[in-house]
Amino acid sequence: MRYAMAVDTKKCVGCSDCVVACQTENDVPIGYCRDWVVESTVGTYPQLETEIRSERCNHCDNSPCVRCCPTGASHYSDGGIVLVTKNKCIGCSACIQSCPYDARFTHPDGYVDKCTFCLHRVKKGMEPACVAVCPTKCMYFGDLDDPNSPVSKILKTRKYKVLAPEAGTKPNVYFLI
Ligand code: SF4
Ligand code: SF4
Ligand code: SF4
């Protein structure tokens, strides 16, 4: 099993409902976020356009954050989801420095926190909170090893990219372009 997400940059309207849903679902402290919305200019002049992306931890297959963690707090869980075990984290910040996507932050309680792909919901057969709430239905989640999962099906029919492929982390969040 390999969990992954695809986000359609052509359908995302930048409403940030995904960010609010995550903060509510996961008790993210005020002033912090596990997911965020980025607007950037893509293309080559004069064919420029604005791309809107809902970003989060990429749950990379080759995660520097897991490799550098001295305590094993950062680890791979079900379906390759990258998690942090709170009570094993000593707050050294090595993982924050190693992540090319700036996906982690230090929680006010002293441990490092980030997106979990809402594994607690996924285990109950539910979608991650951000996916469930998106008003344009532009996010797709599921198991890449299952050809019938929403994410597998959409990746078969659309062009996509990952962020910072040159970092070699093998991300599992795909952006449909
Ligand atoms: Fe984009 Fe959906 Fe997030 Fe709104 S909820 S910013 S449309 S991904
Ligand atoms: Fe680790 Fe960053 Fe990849 Fe998430 S996006 S698995 S925090 S390297
Ligand atoms: Fe590991 Fe915590 Fe240090 Fe990150 S801050 S590398 S999770 S011990």
Coordinates of N, CA and C and ligand atoms in Angstrom, one line a residue:
M1 N 0.8 -1.2 0.0 CA 0.0 0.0 0.0 C 0.9 1.3 0.0
R2 N 0.5 2.2 -0.9 CA 1.3 3.5 -0.9 C 0.3 4.6 -1.0
Y3 N 0.1 5.3 0.1 CA -0.8 6.4 0.1 C -0.3 7.6 -0.7
A4 N -1.1 8.3 -1.4 CA -0.7 9.5 -2.2 C -1.9 10.4 -2.4
M5 N -1.6 11.6 -2.8 CA -2.6 12.6 -3.0 C -2.3 13.3 -4.3
A6 N -3.4 13.7 -5.0 CA -3.2 14.6 -6.2 C -4.1 15.8 -6.0
V7 N -3.6 16.9 -6.3 CA -4.3 18.2 -6.2 C -4.4 18.9 -7.6
D8 N -5.6 19.2 -8.0 CA -5.8 19.7 -9.3 C -5.6 21.3 -9.3
T9 N -4.5 21.7 -9.9 CA -4.2 23.1 -9.9 C -5.1 23.9 -10.8
K10 N -5.8 23.2 -11.7 CA -6.8 23.9 -12.6 C -8.1 24.1 -11.9
K11 N -8.4 23.4 -10.8 CA -9.7 23.5 -10.2 C -9.6 24.2 -8.8
C12 N -8.4 24.3 -8.2 CA -8.3 24.9 -6.9 C -8.5 26.4 -7.1
V13 N -9.3 26.9 -6.2 CA -9.7 28.4 -6.2 C -9.0 29.2 -5.1
G14 N -8.2 28.5 -4.3 CA -7.5 29.2 -3.2 C -8.3 29.6 -2.1
C15 N -9.4 28.9 -1.8 CA -10.3 29.4 -0.8 C -9.8 29.1 0.7
S16 N -8.8 28.2 0.8 CA -8.2 27.8 2.1 C -9.2 27.0 3.0
D17 N -10.3 26.5 2.5 CA -11.1 25.6 3.3 C -10.3 24.4 3.8
C18 N -9.4 24.0 2.9 CA -8.6 22.8 3.3 C -7.7 23.1 4.5
V19 N -7.3 24.3 4.6 CA -6.4 24.7 5.7 C -7.2 24.8 7.0
V20 N -8.4 25.4 6.9 CA -9.2 25.5 8.1 C -9.7 24.1 8.6
A21 N -10.1 23.3 7.6 CA -10.5 21.9 8.0 C -9.4 21.2 8.7
C22 N -8.2 21.3 8.2 CA -7.1 20.6 8.9 C -6.9 21.2 10.3
Q23 N -6.9 22.5 10.4 CA -6.7 23.1 11.7 C -7.7 22.6 12.7
T24 N -9.0 22.5 12.3 CA -10.0 22.0 13.2 C -9.9 20.5 13.5
E25 N -9.7 19.7 12.4 CA -9.6 18.3 12.6 C -8.4 17.9 13.5
N26 N -7.3 18.6 13.4 CA -6.1 18.1 14.0 C -5.6 19.0 15.2
D27 N -6.5 19.9 15.6 CA -6.2 20.8 16.7 C -4.9 21.5 16.5
V28 N -4.7 22.0 15.3 CA -3.4 22.8 15.0 C -3.5 24.1 15.7
P29 N -2.4 24.4 16.5 CA -2.5 25.7 17.3 C -2.6 26.9 16.4
I30 N -3.2 28.0 16.9 CA -3.4 29.2 16.1 C -2.0 29.7 15.8
G31 N -1.9 30.2 14.5 CA -0.6 30.7 14.0 C 0.3 29.7 13.3
Y32 N -0.2 28.4 13.3 CA 0.6 27.3 12.7 C -0.3 26.6 11.6
C33 N 0.3 25.9 10.7 CA -0.6 25.1 9.8 C 0.2 23.9 9.3
R34 N -0.6 22.9 9.0 CA -0.1 21.6 8.5 C -0.2 21.6 7.0
D35 N -1.1 22.4 6.4 CA -1.3 22.6 5.0 C -1.5 24.1 4.7
W36 N -1.2 24.5 3.5 CA -1.2 25.9 3.2 C -1.4 26.1 1.7
V37 N -1.8 27.3 1.3 CA -2.1 27.5 -0.1 C -1.0 28.5 -0.7
V38 N -0.5 28.1 -1.9 CA 0.5 28.9 -2.5 C 0.0 29.3 -3.9
E39 N 0.2 30.6 -4.2 CA -0.1 31.1 -5.6 C 1.3 31.4 -6.2
S40 N 1.5 30.9 -7.4 CA 2.8 31.2 -8.1 C 2.5 31.4 -9.6
T41 N 3.5 32.1 -10.2 CA 3.4 32.3 -11.6 C 4.1 31.2 -12.3
V42 N 3.5 30.6 -13.3 CA 4.2 29.5 -14.0 C 4.1 29.8 -15.5
G43 N 4.9 29.1 -16.3 CA 4.9 29.3 -17.8 C 6.1 30.1 -18.2
T44 N 6.1 30.4 -19.5 CA 7.2 31.2 -20.1 C 6.5 32.5 -20.7
Y45 N 7.1 33.6 -20.5 CA 6.5 34.8 -21.1 C 6.4 34.7 -22.6
P46 N 5.3 35.1 -23.2 CA 4.2 35.8 -22.6 C 3.0 34.9 -22.1
Q47 N 3.3 33.5 -22.2 CA 2.2 32.6 -21.7 C 2.4 32.3 -20.2
L48 N 2.1 33.3 -19.5 CA 2.2 33.2 -18.0 C 0.8 32.9 -17.4
E49 N 0.7 32.1 -16.4 CA -0.5 32.0 -15.6 C -0.3 31.8 -14.2
T50 N -1.3 32.1 -13.4 CA -1.2 31.9 -11.9 C -1.6 30.4 -11.6
E51 N -0.8 29.8 -10.8 CA -1.1 28.4 -10.4 C -1.3 28.5 -8.9
I52 N -2.5 27.9 -8.5 CA -2.8 27.8 -7.1 C -2.6 26.4 -6.6
R53 N -1.9 26.2 -5.5 CA -1.6 24.9 -5.0 C -1.9 24.8 -3.5
S54 N -2.6 23.8 -3.1 CA -2.7 23.4 -1.7 C -1.6 22.5 -1.4
E55 N -0.7 22.9 -0.5 CA 0.5 22.1 -0.2 C 0.5 21.6 1.2
R56 N 1.3 20.5 1.4 CA 1.5 19.9 2.7 C 2.7 19.0 2.7
C57 N 3.0 18.3 3.7 CA 4.0 17.2 3.7 C 3.8 16.3 2.5
N58 N 4.8 15.9 1.8 CA 4.7 15.1 0.6 C 4.8 13.6 0.9
H59 N 5.0 13.3 2.2 CA 5.1 11.9 2.6 C 6.0 11.1 1.7
C60 N 7.2 11.7 1.5 CA 8.2 11.2 0.6 C 8.7 9.8 0.8
D61 N 8.9 9.1 -0.3 CA 9.4 7.7 -0.2 C 10.9 7.7 0.3
N62 N 11.6 8.7 0.0 CA 13.0 8.8 0.4 C 13.2 10.1 1.3
S63 N 12.7 10.0 2.5 CA 12.6 11.2 3.3 C 13.8 11.5 4.1
P64 N 14.4 12.7 3.8 CA 15.5 13.1 4.7 C 15.1 13.3 6.1
C65 N 13.9 13.7 6.4 CA 13.4 13.9 7.7 C 13.5 12.6 8.6
V66 N 13.2 11.5 7.9 CA 13.2 10.2 8.7 C 14.7 9.8 8.9
R67 N 15.5 10.0 7.8 CA 16.9 9.6 7.9 C 17.7 10.3 9.0
C68 N 17.4 11.6 9.1 CA 18.2 12.4 10.0 C 17.7 12.4 11.5
C69 N 16.6 11.8 11.7 CA 16.0 11.9 13.1 C 16.8 11.0 14.0
P70 N 17.4 11.6 15.1 CA 18.3 10.8 15.9 C 17.6 9.8 16.9
T71 N 16.3 10.0 17.1 CA 15.5 9.2 18.1 C 14.6 8.2 17.5
G72 N 14.4 8.3 16.2 CA 13.3 7.4 15.5 C 11.9 8.0 15.7
A73 N 11.8 9.2 16.2 CA 10.5 9.8 16.3 C 9.8 10.0 14.9
S74 N 10.6 10.4 13.9 CA 10.1 10.5 12.6 C 10.3 9.1 11.9
H75 N 9.2 8.6 11.4 CA 9.2 7.3 10.9 C 8.1 7.1 9.8
Y76 N 8.2 6.0 9.1 CA 7.2 5.6 8.1 C 6.1 4.7 8.8
S77 N 4.9 5.1 8.5 CA 3.8 4.3 9.1 C 3.0 3.6 7.9
D78 N 1.8 3.3 8.2 CA 1.0 2.5 7.2 C 1.0 3.2 5.8
G79 N 1.2 2.4 4.8 CA 1.2 3.0 3.4 C 2.2 4.0 3.1
G80 N 3.3 4.0 3.9 CA 4.4 5.0 3.7 C 4.1 6.4 4.2
I81 N 3.1 6.6 5.0 CA 2.8 7.9 5.6 C 3.9 8.2 6.6
V82 N 4.4 9.4 6.5 CA 5.5 9.8 7.4 C 4.9 10.5 8.7
L83 N 5.2 9.9 9.8 CA 4.6 10.5 11.1 C 5.7 10.8 12.1
V84 N 5.4 11.6 13.1 CA 6.3 11.9 14.2 C 5.6 11.4 15.5
T85 N 6.4 10.6 16.2 CA 5.9 10.1 17.5 C 6.3 11.2 18.6
K86 N 5.2 11.8 19.1 CA 5.4 13.0 20.0 C 6.4 12.7 21.1
N87 N 6.1 11.6 21.8 CA 6.9 11.4 23.0 C 8.3 10.9 22.8
K88 N 8.7 10.7 21.5 CA 10.1 10.3 21.2 C 10.8 11.5 20.6
C89 N 10.1 12.6 20.3 CA 10.7 13.8 19.7 C 11.4 14.7 20.8
I90 N 12.7 15.0 20.6 CA 13.4 15.8 21.5 C 13.5 17.3 21.0
G91 N 12.8 17.6 19.9 CA 12.7 19.0 19.5 C 14.0 19.5 18.9
C92 N 14.9 18.6 18.4 CA 16.2 19.1 17.9 C 16.2 19.9 16.6
S93 N 15.1 19.8 15.9 CA 14.8 20.5 14.6 C 15.6 20.0 13.4
A94 N 16.4 18.9 13.6 CA 17.1 18.4 12.4 C 16.2 18.1 11.2
C95 N 15.0 17.5 11.5 CA 14.1 17.2 10.5 C 13.5 18.5 9.8
I96 N 13.3 19.5 10.5 CA 12.8 20.8 10.0 C 13.8 21.3 9.0
Q97 N 15.1 21.3 9.4 CA 16.2 21.7 8.5 C 16.3 20.9 7.2
S98 N 16.0 19.6 7.3 CA 16.3 18.7 6.2 C 15.2 18.7 5.2
C99 N 14.0 19.1 5.5 CA 12.8 19.0 4.6 C 12.9 20.1 3.5
P100 N 12.9 19.7 2.3 CA 13.0 20.7 1.2 C 11.7 21.5 1.0
Y101 N 10.6 21.1 1.7 CA 9.3 21.6 1.4 C 8.8 22.5 2.6
D102 N 9.6 22.7 3.6 CA 9.2 23.5 4.8 C 7.9 23.0 5.4
A103 N 7.8 21.6 5.4 CA 6.5 21.1 5.8 C 6.3 20.9 7.3
R104 N 7.3 21.1 8.1 CA 7.3 20.8 9.5 C 7.4 22.1 10.4
F105 N 6.9 22.0 11.6 CA 7.0 23.1 12.5 C 7.1 22.6 13.9
T106 N 7.7 23.4 14.8 CA 7.8 23.0 16.2 C 6.5 23.4 16.9
H107 N 5.7 22.5 17.4 CA 4.5 22.7 18.1 C 4.9 23.5 19.4
P108 N 4.0 24.4 19.9 CA 4.3 25.1 21.1 C 4.6 24.1 22.3
D109 N 4.1 22.9 22.2 CA 4.4 21.9 23.3 C 5.8 21.3 23.2
G110 N 6.6 21.7 22.1 CA 8.0 21.3 22.1 C 8.3 20.1 21.1
Y111 N 7.3 19.5 20.5 CA 7.6 18.4 19.6 C 7.4 19.0 18.2
V112 N 7.9 18.2 17.2 CA 7.7 18.6 15.8 C 6.4 18.0 15.2
D113 N 5.7 18.8 14.5 CA 4.4 18.4 14.0 C 4.3 18.7 12.5
K114 N 3.3 18.0 11.8 CA 3.1 18.2 10.4 C 1.9 17.4 10.0
C115 N 1.6 17.5 8.7 CA 0.5 16.7 8.1 C 0.7 15.2 8.3
T116 N -0.4 14.5 8.6 CA -0.4 13.0 8.8 C -1.2 12.3 7.7
F117 N -1.6 13.1 6.6 CA -2.6 12.5 5.7 C -3.8 12.1 6.4
C118 N -4.1 12.6 7.6 CA -5.2 12.3 8.5 C -5.3 10.7 8.6
L119 N -4.2 10.1 8.9 CA -4.2 8.6 9.0 C -5.3 8.1 10.0
H120 N -5.6 8.9 11.0 CA -6.7 8.4 11.9 C -8.0 8.3 11.2
R121 N -8.3 9.2 10.3 CA -9.5 9.1 9.5 C -9.4 8.0 8.4
V122 N -8.3 8.0 7.7 CA -8.1 7.0 6.7 C -8.3 5.6 7.2
K123 N -7.8 5.3 8.4 CA -8.0 4.0 9.0 C -9.4 3.6 9.2
K124 N -10.3 4.7 9.3 CA -11.7 4.4 9.4 C -12.4 4.4 8.1
G125 N -11.7 4.5 7.0 CA -12.3 4.5 5.7 C -12.7 5.8 5.2
M126 N -12.3 6.9 5.9 CA -12.7 8.2 5.5 C -11.5 8.9 4.8
E127 N -11.8 10.0 4.1 CA -10.8 10.8 3.4 C -10.1 11.7 4.4
P128 N -8.9 12.2 4.1 CA -8.3 13.3 4.9 C -9.3 14.4 4.9
A129 N -9.2 15.2 6.0 CA -10.2 16.3 6.2 C -10.2 17.3 5.1
C130 N -9.0 17.6 4.6 CA -8.8 18.6 3.5 C -9.5 18.1 2.3
V131 N -9.4 16.9 2.0 CA -10.0 16.3 0.8 C -11.5 16.3 0.9
A132 N -12.0 15.9 2.1 CA -13.4 15.8 2.3 C -14.1 17.2 2.2
V133 N -13.5 18.2 2.6 CA -14.1 19.5 2.7 C -14.0 20.4 1.4
C134 N -13.1 20.1 0.5 CA -12.8 20.9 -0.6 C -14.0 21.2 -1.5
P135 N -14.4 22.4 -1.6 CA -15.7 22.7 -2.3 C -15.6 22.5 -3.8
T136 N -14.4 22.4 -4.4 CA -14.3 22.2 -5.8 C -13.9 20.7 -6.2
K137 N -13.8 19.9 -5.1 CA -13.5 18.5 -5.3 C -12.2 18.3 -6.1
C138 N -11.2 19.2 -5.8 CA -10.0 19.1 -6.6 C -8.9 18.3 -6.0
M139 N -9.2 17.6 -4.9 CA -8.1 16.8 -4.3 C -8.6 15.3 -4.3
Y140 N -7.6 14.4 -4.6 CA -7.8 13.0 -4.8 C -6.8 12.3 -3.9
F141 N -7.3 11.3 -3.1 CA -6.5 10.6 -2.2 C -6.7 9.1 -2.4
G142 N -5.7 8.3 -2.0 CA -5.9 6.8 -2.0 C -4.5 6.1 -2.1
D143 N -4.7 4.8 -2.5 CA -3.6 3.9 -2.6 C -3.1 3.8 -4.0
L144 N -1.8 4.1 -4.2 CA -1.2 4.0 -5.6 C -1.1 2.6 -6.1
D145 N -1.1 1.6 -5.1 CA -1.0 0.2 -5.5 C -2.4 -0.3 -5.9
D146 N -3.5 0.5 -5.7 CA -4.8 0.1 -6.1 C -5.2 0.9 -7.4
P147 N -5.3 0.2 -8.5 CA -5.6 0.9 -9.8 C -6.9 1.6 -9.8
N148 N -7.8 1.2 -8.9 CA -9.2 1.8 -8.8 C -9.3 2.9 -7.8
S149 N -8.2 3.3 -7.1 CA -8.3 4.3 -6.1 C -8.4 5.7 -6.9
P150 N -9.1 6.7 -6.2 CA -9.2 8.0 -6.9 C -7.9 8.6 -7.4
V151 N -6.9 8.4 -6.6 CA -5.6 9.0 -7.0 C -5.0 8.3 -8.1
S152 N -5.0 7.0 -8.1 CA -4.5 6.2 -9.3 C -5.2 6.6 -10.6
K153 N -6.6 6.6 -10.4 CA -7.4 6.9 -11.6 C -7.1 8.3 -12.2
I154 N -7.0 9.3 -11.4 CA -6.8 10.6 -11.9 C -5.4 10.8 -12.5
L155 N -4.4 10.1 -11.9 CA -3.0 10.2 -12.4 C -2.9 9.5 -13.8
K156 N -3.8 8.6 -14.1 CA -3.7 7.9 -15.4 C -4.2 8.9 -16.5
T157 N -5.1 9.8 -16.1 CA -5.7 10.6 -17.2 C -5.2 12.1 -17.3
R158 N -4.3 12.5 -16.4 CA -3.9 13.9 -16.4 C -2.4 14.0 -16.4
K159 N -1.9 15.2 -16.9 CA -0.5 15.5 -16.7 C -0.3 16.0 -15.2
Y160 N 0.9 15.7 -14.7 CA 1.1 16.1 -13.3 C 2.6 16.4 -13.1
K161 N 2.9 17.0 -11.9 CA 4.2 17.3 -11.5 C 4.3 17.1 -10.0
V162 N 5.6 16.9 -9.5 CA 5.8 17.0 -8.1 C 6.7 18.2 -7.8
L163 N 6.7 18.6 -6.6 CA 7.5 19.8 -6.3 C 9.0 19.4 -6.0
A164 N 9.9 20.2 -6.4 CA 11.3 19.9 -6.2 C 11.8 18.5 -6.4
P165 N 11.5 17.9 -7.6 CA 11.9 16.6 -7.9 C 13.5 16.4 -7.8
E166 N 14.2 17.5 -8.0 CA 15.6 17.5 -8.0 C 16.2 17.2 -6.6
A167 N 15.3 17.3 -5.6 CA 15.8 17.0 -4.2 C 15.9 15.5 -4.0
G168 N 15.3 14.7 -4.9 CA 15.4 13.2 -4.8 C 14.6 12.6 -3.7
T169 N 13.6 13.3 -3.2 CA 12.9 12.7 -2.0 C 11.7 11.8 -2.4
K170 N 11.4 11.8 -3.7 CA 10.3 10.9 -4.2 C 9.0 11.3 -3.5
P171 N 8.5 12.5 -3.7 CA 7.3 12.9 -3.1 C 6.0 12.1 -3.5
N172 N 5.0 12.1 -2.6 CA 3.8 11.4 -2.9 C 2.6 12.3 -3.0
V173 N 2.8 13.6 -3.2 CA 1.8 14.6 -3.4 C 2.0 15.1 -4.9
Y174 N 1.0 14.9 -5.7 CA 1.1 15.2 -7.1 C 0.2 16.4 -7.5
F175 N 0.7 17.3 -8.3 CA -0.1 18.4 -8.7 C -0.5 18.3 -10.2
L176 N -1.8 18.2 -10.4 CA -2.3 18.1 -11.8 C -2.2 19.4 -12.5
I177 N -1.7 19.4 -13.7 CA -1.4 20.6 -14.4 C -2.1 20.7 -15.8
Ligands
SF4_1 FE1 -8.0 24.7 -3.2 FE2 -9.8 23.0 -2.4 FE3 -8.0 23.9 -0.6 FE4 -10.0 25.5 -1.6 S1 -10.2 23.7 -0.3 S2 -7.8 26.0 -1.4 S3 -10.2 24.8 -3.7 S4 -7.6 22.6 -2.4
SF4_2 FE1 9.7 14.7 5.3 FE2 9.4 17.1 4.2 FE3 9.1 14.8 2.7 FE4 7.3 15.5 4.6 S1 7.8 16.7 2.7 S2 8.2 13.4 4.2 S3 8.5 16.4 6.2 S4 11.0 15.5 3.6
SF4_3 FE1 13.4 13.7 15.2 FE2 12.0 15.4 16.8 FE3 14.6 15.9 16.1 FE4 12.7 16.1 14.3 S1 12.9 17.4 16.1 S2 14.7 15.1 14.0 S3 11.3 14.4 14.9 S4 13.8 14.2 17.4

